[in-house]
mmCIF file of C-alpha atoms in Angstrom:
data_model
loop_
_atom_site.group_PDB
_atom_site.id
_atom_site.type_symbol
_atom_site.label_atom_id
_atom_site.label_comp_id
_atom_site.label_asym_id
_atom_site.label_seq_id
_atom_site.Cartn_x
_atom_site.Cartn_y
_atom_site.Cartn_z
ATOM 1 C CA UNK K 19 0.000 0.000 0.000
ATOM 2 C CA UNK K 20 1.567 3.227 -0.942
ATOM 3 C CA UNK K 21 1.122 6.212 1.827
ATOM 4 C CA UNK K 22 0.089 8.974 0.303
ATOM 5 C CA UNK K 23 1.683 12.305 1.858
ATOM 6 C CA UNK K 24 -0.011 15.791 2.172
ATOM 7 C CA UNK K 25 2.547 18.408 2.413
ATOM 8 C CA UNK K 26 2.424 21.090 5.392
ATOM 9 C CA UNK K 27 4.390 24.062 3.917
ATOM 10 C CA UNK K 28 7.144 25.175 2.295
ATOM 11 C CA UNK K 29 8.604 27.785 4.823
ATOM 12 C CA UNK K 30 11.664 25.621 5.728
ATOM 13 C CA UNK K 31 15.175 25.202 3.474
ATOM 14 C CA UNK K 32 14.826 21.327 3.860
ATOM 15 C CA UNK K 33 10.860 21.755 2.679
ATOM 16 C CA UNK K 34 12.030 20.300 -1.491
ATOM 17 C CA UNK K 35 14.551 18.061 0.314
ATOM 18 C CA UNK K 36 11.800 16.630 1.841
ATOM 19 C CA UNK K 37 9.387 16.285 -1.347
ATOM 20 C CA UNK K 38 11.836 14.449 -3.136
ATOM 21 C CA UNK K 39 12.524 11.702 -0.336
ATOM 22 C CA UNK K 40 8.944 11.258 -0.697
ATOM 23 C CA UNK K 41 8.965 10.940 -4.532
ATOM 24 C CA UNK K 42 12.041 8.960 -4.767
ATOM 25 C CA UNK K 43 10.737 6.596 -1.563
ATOM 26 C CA UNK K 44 8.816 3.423 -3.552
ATOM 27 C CA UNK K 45 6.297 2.642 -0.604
ATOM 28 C CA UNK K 46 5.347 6.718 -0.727
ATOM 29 C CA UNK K 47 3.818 9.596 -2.474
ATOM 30 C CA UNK K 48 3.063 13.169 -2.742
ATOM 31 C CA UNK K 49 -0.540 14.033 -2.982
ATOM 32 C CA UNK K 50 -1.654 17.322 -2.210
ATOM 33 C CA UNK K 51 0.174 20.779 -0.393
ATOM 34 C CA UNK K 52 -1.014 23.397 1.721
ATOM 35 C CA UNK K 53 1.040 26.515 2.289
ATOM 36 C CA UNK K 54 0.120 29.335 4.947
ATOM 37 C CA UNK K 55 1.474 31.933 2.059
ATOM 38 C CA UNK K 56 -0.545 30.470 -0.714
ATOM 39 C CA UNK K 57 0.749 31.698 -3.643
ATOM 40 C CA UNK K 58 3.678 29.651 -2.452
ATOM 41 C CA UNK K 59 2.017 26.384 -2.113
ATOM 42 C CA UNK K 60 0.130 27.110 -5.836
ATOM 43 C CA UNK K 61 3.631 26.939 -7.188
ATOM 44 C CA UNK K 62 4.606 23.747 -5.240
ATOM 45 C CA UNK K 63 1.696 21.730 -5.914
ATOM 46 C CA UNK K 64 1.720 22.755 -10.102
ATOM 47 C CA UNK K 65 5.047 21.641 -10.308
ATOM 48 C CA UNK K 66 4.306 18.181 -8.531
ATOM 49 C CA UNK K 67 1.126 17.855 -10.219
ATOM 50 C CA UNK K 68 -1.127 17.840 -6.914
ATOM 51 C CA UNK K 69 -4.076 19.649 -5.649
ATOM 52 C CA UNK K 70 -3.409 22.605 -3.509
ATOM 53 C CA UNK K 71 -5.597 23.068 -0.796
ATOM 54 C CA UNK K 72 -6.706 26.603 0.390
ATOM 55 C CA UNK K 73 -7.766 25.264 3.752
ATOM 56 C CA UNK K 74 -5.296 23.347 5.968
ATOM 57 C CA UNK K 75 -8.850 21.680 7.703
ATOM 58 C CA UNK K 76 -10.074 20.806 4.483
ATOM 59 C CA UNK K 77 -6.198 18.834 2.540
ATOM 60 C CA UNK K 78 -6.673 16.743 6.340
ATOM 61 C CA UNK K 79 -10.343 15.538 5.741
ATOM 62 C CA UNK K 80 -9.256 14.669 2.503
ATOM 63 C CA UNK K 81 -9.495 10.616 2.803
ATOM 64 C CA UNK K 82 -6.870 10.543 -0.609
ATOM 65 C CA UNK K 83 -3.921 11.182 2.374
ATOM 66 C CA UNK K 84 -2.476 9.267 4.974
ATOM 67 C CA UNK K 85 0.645 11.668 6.326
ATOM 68 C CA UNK K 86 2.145 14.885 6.443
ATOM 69 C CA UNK K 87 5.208 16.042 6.170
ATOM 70 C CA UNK K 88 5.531 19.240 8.006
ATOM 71 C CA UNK K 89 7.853 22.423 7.265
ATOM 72 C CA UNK K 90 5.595 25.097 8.204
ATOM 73 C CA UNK K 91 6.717 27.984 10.795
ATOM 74 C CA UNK K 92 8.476 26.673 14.024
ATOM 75 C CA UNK K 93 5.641 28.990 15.635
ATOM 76 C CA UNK K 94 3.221 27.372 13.891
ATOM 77 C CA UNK K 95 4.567 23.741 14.782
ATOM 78 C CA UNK K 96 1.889 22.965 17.582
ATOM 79 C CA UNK K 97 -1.036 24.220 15.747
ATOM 80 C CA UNK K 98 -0.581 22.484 12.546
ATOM 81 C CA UNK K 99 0.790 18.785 14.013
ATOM 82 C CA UNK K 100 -2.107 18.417 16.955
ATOM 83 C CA UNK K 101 -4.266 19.422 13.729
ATOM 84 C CA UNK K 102 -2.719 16.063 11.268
ATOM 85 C CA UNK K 103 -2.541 14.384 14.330
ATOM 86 C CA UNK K 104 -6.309 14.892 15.485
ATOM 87 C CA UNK K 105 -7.171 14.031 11.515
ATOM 88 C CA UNK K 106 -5.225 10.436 12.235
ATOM 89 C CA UNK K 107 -2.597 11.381 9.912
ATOM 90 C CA UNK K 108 0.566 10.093 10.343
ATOM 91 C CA UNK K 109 3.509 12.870 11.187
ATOM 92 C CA UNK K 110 6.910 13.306 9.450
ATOM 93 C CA UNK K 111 8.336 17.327 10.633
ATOM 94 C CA UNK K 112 11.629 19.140 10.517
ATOM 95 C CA UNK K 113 13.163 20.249 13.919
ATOM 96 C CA UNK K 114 12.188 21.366 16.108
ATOM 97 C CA UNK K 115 9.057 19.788 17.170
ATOM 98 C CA UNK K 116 8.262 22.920 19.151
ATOM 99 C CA UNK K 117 9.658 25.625 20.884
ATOM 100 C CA UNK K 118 8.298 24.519 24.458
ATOM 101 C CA UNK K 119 8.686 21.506 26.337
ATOM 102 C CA UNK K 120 4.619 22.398 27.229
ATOM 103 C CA UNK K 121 4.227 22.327 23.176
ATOM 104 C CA UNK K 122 5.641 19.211 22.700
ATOM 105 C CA UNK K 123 4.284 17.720 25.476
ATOM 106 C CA UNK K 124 0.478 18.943 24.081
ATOM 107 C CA UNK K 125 1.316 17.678 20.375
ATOM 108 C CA UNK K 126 3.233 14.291 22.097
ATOM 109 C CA UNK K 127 -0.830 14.118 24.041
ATOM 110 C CA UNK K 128 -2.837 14.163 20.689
ATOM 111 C CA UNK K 129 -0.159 11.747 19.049
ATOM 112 C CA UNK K 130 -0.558 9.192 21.618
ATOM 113 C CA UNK K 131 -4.818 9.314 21.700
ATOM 114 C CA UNK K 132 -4.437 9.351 17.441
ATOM 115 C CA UNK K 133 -2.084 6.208 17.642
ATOM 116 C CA UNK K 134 -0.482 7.639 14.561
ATOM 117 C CA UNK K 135 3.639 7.782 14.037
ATOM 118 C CA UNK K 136 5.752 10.424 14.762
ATOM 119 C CA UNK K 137 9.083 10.482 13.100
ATOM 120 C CA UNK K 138 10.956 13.907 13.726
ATOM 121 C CA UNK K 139 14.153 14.925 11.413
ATOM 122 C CA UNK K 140 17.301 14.274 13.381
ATOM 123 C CA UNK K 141 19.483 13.591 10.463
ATOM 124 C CA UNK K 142 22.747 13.301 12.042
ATOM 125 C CA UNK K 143 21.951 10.711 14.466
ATOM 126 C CA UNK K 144 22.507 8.295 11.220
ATOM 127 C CA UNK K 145 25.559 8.952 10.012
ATOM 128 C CA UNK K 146 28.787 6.764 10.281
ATOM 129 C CA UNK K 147 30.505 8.932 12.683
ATOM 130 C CA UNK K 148 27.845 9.391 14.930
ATOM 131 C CA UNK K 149 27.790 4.894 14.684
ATOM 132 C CA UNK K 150 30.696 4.780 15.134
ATOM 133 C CA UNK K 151 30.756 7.236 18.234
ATOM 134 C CA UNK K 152 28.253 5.547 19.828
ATOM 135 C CA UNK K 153 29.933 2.279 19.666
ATOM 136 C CA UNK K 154 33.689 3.918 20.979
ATOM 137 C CA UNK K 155 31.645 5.139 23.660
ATOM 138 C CA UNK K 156 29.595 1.998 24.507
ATOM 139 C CA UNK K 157 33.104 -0.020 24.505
ATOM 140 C CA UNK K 158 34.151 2.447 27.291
ATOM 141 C CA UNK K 159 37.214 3.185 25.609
ATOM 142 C CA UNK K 160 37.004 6.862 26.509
ATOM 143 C CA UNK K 161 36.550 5.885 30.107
ATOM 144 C CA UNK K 162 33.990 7.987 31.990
ATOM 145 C CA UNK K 163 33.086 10.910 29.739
ATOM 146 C CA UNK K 164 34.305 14.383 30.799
ATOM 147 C CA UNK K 165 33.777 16.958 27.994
ATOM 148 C CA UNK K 166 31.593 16.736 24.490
ATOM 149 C CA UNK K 167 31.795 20.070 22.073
ATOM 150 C CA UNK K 168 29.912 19.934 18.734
ATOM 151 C CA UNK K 169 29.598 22.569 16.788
ATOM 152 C CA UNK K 170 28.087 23.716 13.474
ATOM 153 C CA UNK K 171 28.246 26.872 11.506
ATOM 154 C CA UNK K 172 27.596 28.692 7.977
ATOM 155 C CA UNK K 173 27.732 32.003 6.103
ATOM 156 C CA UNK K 174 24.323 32.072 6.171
ATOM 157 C CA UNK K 175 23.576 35.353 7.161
ATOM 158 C CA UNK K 176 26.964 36.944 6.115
ATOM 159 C CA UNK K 177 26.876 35.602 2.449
ATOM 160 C CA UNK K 178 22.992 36.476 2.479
ATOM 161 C CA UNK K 179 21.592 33.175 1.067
ATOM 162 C CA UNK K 180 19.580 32.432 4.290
ATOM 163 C CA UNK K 181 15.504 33.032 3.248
ATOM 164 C CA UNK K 182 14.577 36.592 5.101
ATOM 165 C CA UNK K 183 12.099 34.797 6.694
ATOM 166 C CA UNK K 184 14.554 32.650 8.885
ATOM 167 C CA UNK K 185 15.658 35.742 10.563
ATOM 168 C CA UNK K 186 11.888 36.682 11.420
ATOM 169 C CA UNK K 187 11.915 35.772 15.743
ATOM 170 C CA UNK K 188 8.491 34.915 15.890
ATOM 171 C CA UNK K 189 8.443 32.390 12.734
ATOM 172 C CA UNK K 190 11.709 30.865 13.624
ATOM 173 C CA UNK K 191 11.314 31.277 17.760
ATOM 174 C CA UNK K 192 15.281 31.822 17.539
ATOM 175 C CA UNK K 193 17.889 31.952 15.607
ATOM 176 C CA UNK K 194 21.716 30.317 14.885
ATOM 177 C CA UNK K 195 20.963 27.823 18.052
ATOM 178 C CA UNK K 196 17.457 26.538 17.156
ATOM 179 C CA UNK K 197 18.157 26.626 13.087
ATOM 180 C CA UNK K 198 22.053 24.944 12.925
ATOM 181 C CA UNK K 199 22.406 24.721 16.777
ATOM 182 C CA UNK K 200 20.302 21.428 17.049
ATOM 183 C CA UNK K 201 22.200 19.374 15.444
ATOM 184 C CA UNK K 202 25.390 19.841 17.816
ATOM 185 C CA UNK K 203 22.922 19.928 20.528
ATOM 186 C CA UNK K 204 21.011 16.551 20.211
ATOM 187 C CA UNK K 205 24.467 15.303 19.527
ATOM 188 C CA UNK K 206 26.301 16.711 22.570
ATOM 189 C CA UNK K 207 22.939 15.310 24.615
ATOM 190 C CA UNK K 208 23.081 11.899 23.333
ATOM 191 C CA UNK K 209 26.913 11.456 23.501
ATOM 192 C CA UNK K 210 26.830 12.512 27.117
ATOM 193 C CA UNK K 211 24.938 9.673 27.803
ATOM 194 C CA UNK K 212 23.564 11.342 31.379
ATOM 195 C CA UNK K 213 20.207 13.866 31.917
ATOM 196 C CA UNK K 214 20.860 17.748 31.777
ATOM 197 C CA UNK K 215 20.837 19.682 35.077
ATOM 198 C CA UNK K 216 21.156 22.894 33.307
ATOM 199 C CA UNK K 217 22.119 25.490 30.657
ATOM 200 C CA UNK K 218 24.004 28.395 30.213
ATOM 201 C CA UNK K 219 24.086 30.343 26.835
ATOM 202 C CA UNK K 220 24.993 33.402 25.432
ATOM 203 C CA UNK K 221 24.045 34.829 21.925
ATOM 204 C CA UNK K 222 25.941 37.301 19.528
ATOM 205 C CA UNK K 223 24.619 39.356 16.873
ATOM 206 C CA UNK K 224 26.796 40.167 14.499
ATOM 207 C CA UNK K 225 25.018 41.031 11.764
ATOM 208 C CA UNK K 226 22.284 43.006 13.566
ATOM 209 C CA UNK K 227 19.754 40.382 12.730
ATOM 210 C CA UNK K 228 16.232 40.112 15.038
ATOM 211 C CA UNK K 229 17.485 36.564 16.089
ATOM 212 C CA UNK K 230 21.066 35.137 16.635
ATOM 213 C CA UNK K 231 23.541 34.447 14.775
ATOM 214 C CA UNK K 232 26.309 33.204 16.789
ATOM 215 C CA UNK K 233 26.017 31.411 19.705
ATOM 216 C CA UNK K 234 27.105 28.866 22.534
ATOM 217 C CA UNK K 235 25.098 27.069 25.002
ATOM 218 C CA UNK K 236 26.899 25.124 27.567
ATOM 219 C CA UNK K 237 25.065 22.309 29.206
ATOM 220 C CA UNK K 238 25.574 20.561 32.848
ATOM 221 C CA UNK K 239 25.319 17.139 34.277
ATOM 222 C CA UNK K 240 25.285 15.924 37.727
ATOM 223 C CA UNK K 241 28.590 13.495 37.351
ATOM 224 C CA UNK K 242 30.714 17.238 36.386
ATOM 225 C CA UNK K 243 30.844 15.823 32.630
ATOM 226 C CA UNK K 244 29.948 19.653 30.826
ATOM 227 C CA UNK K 245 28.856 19.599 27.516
ATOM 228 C CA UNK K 246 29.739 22.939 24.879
ATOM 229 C CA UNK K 247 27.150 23.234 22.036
ATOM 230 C CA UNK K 248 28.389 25.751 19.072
ATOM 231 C CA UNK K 249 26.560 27.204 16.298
ATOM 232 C CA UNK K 250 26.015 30.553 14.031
ATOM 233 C CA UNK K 251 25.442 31.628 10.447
ATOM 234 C CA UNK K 252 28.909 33.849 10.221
ATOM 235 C CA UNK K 253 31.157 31.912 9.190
ATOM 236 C CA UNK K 254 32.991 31.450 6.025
ATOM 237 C CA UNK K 255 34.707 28.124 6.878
ATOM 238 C CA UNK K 256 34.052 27.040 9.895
ATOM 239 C CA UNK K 257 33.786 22.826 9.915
ATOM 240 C CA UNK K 258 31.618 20.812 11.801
ATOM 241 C CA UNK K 259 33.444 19.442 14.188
ATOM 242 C CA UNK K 260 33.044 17.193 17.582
ATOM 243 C CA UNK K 261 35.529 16.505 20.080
ATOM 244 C CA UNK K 262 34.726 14.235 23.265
ATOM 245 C CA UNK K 263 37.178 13.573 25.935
ATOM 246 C CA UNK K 264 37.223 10.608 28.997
ATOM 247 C CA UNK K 265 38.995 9.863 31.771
ATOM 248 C CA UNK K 266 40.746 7.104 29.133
ATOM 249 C CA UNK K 267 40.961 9.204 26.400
ATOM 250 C CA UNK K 268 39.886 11.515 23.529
ATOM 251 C CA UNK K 269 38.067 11.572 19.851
ATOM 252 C CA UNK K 270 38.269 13.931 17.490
ATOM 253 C CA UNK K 271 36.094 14.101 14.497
ATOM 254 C CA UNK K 272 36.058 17.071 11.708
ATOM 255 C CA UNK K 273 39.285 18.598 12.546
ATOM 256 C CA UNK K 274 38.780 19.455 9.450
ATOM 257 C CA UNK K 275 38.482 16.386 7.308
ATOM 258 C CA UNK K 276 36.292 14.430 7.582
ATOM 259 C CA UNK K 277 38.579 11.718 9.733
ATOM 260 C CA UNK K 278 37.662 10.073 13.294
ATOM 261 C CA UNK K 279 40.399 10.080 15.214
ATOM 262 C CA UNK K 280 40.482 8.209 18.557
ATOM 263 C CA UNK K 281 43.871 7.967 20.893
ATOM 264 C CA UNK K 282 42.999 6.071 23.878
ATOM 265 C CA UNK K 283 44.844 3.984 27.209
ATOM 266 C CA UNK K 284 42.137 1.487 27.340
ATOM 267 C CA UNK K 285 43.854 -1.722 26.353
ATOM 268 C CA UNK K 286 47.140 0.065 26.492
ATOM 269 C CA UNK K 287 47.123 1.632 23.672
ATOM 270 C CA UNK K 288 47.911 5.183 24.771
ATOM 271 C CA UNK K 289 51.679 5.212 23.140
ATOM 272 C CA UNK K 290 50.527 4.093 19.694
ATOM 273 C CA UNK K 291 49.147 7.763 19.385
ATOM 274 C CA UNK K 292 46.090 8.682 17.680
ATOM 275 C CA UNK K 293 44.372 6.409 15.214
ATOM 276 C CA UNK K 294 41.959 6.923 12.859
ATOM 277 C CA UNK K 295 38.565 4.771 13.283
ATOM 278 C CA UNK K 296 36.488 3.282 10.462
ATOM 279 C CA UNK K 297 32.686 4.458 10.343
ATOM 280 C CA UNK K 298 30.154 2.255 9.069
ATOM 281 C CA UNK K 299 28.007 3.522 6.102
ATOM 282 C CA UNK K 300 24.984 5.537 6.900
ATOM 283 C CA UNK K 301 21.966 4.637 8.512
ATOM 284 C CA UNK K 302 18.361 4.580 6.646
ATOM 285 C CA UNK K 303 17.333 8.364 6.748
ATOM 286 C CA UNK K 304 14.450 9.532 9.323
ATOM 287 C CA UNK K 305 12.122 9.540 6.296
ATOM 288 C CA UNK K 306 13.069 6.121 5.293
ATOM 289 C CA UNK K 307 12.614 5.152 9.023
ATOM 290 C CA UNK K 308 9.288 7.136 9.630
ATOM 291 C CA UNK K 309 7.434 4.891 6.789
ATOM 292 C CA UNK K 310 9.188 1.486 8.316
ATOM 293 C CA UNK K 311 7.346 2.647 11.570
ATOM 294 C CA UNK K 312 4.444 3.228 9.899
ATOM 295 C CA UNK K 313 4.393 -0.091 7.720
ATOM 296 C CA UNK K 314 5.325 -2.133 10.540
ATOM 297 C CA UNK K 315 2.607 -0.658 13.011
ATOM 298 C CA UNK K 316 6.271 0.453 15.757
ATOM 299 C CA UNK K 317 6.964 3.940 17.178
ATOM 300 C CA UNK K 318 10.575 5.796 17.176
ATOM 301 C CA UNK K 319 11.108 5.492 20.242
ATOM 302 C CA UNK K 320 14.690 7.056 20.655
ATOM 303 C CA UNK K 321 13.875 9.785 17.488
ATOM 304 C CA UNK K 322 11.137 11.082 19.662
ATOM 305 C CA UNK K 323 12.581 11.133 22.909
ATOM 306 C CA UNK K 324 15.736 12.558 22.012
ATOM 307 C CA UNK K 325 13.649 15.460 19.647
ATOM 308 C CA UNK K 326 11.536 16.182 23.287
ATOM 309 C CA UNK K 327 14.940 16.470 24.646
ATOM 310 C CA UNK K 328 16.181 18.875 21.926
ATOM 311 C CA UNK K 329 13.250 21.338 22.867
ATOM 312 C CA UNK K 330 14.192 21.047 26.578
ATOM 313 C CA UNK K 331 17.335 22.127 25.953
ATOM 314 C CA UNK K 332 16.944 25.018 23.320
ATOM 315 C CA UNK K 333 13.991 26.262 25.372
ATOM 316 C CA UNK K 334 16.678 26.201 28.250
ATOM 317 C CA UNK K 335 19.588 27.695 25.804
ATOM 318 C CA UNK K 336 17.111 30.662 24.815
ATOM 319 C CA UNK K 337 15.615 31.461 28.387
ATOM 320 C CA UNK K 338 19.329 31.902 29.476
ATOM 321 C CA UNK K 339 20.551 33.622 27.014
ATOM 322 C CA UNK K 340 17.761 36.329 27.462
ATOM 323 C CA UNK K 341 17.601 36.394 30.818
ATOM 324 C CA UNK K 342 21.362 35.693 31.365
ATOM 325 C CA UNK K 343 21.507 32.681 33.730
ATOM 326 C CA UNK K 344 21.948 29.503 34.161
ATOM 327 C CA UNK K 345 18.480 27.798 33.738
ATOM 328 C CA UNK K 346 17.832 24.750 35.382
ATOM 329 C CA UNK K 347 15.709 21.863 33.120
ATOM 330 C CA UNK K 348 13.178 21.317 36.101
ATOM 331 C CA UNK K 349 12.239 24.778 35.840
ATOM 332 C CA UNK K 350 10.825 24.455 32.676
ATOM 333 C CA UNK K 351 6.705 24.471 31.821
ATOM 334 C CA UNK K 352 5.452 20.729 30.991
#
């Protein structure tokens, strides 16, 4: 049975990226858009060939779809999944799922009384390094984990090839750290392996932009281990990079290639210097995994819980940075 996919807006840079996993996906396809700006979703839907709904209400009750992919306004996140999700349609959206833990944990509610599938775009968590990663880390042979920095950066807003739209604080509900910022920061959460106590941030605007773009968020456990979350959109050549250090030892990955490098005591191998690590190909993307949920009738577990913990966090990074403090997770709305 192919799932056919109703499209929720094309606001986001990943909205096309999106389309075409659906096209190119054999168990999947596109069949209709709506667009808050509709002059925007006209144009999408003529050039897939699809109907183009004026009313969001009215593409849901249409029984010719099954899902929805979602890339409308981060501001608009809430309203527009609890809507699919209320309509029994199953749920593929870009990050994040909200800007509020209380958000998510509303649109998380309706999901669960729909029993439909949530699958939430978290594309790094499949690639080799991250695997491979995981794997050094599960071996122990970092030791007890003291220190993870990841960070991610562009030219976005220097070179001026961001949409004006992503630097609109209401639509976005941030900037740099919510946008690029989440990828470092699910990874820094996941490597750490231990719950957040709290986070510290501070944003820079450089380019005189309504939202950030240049920030760092440092997060706390209760063992000491401190993680150091990077991200902006001024930078010419700034690599993606993650470094995590033990009590055993150190990786390195992105330094600048694109080489995992791993020097470690564990074993006694602490003289033979550092080494570089093989990573196993890529993982099946979210998309890919979101209709193997659906097929098979199974939830993503550790996509979703991981995605709730990316709001805690950059609703934590974004109350601190305004306010200036340290803000402590438990403080947070649910």
């Amino acid at each position: 049975m192919t799932i056919r996919i109703g499209k929720i807006s094309y606001w986001h840079v990943h909205a096309w990226e999106y389309t075409k996993y659906a096209q190119e996906h054999p168990g999947t396809e596109m069949a209709a858009v709506w667009d808050e700006i509709p002059s925007r979703g006209k144009e999408a839907a003529e050039k897939l060939g699809v109907p183009f709904f004026e009313s969001l209400d009215d593409m849901l009750a249409n029984g010719n779809i099954d899902a929805v992919i979602v890339d409308a306004p981060t501001n608009r996140h809430r309203e527009v999944i609890v809507k699919a999700a209320r309509a029994g349609k199953h749920i593929f959206t870009e990050k994040v799922v909200a800007a509020t833990l209380h958000e998510v944990n509303d649109i998380l509610a309706e999901i669960e009384k729909a029993g439909v599938t949530l699958t939430v775009s978290l594309p790094r968590l499949n690639d080799g390094y991250t695997l491979a990663i995981r794997d050094i880390l599960e071996k122990k042979l970092l030791g007890e984990v003291t220190l993870v920095r990841a960070r991610l950066s562009h030219n976005g807003a220097t070179a001026n090839w961001l949409p004006a739209h992503f630097f609109n604080a209401e639509e976005t509900q941030g900037g740099a750290m919510i946008d690029l910022g989440c990828h470092p920061m699910y990874l820094t959460r996941l490597f750490l392996g231990e719950e957040i106590v709290d986070v510290t941030s501070q944003y820079g605007y450089i380019t005189g932009k309504d939202v950030e773009d240049n920030a760092v968020a440092t997060l706390s456990t209760r063992s000491g281990a401190v993680g150091i979350v990077e991200a902006g959109f001024v930078n010419a050549y700034s690599p993606f990079t993650i470094e995590i250090h033990g009590t055993e030892g150190s990786l390195l990955y992105g330094t600048p290639q694109d080489k995992l490098l791993l020097r470690t005591k564990v074993g006694g191998q602490g003289e033979a210097g550092w080494q570089e690590q093989d990573m196993p190909p890529k993982r099946l993307n979210a998309f890919s995994q979101w209709v193997g949920h659906i097929q098979d009738g199974t939830k993503a577990e550790e996509n979703v819980a991981l995605a709730v913990e990316l709001t805690r966090l950059m609703e934590a990074s974004n109350l601190s940075a305004k306010e200036r403090r340290a803000v402590r997770l438990e403080e947070l709305a649910r």
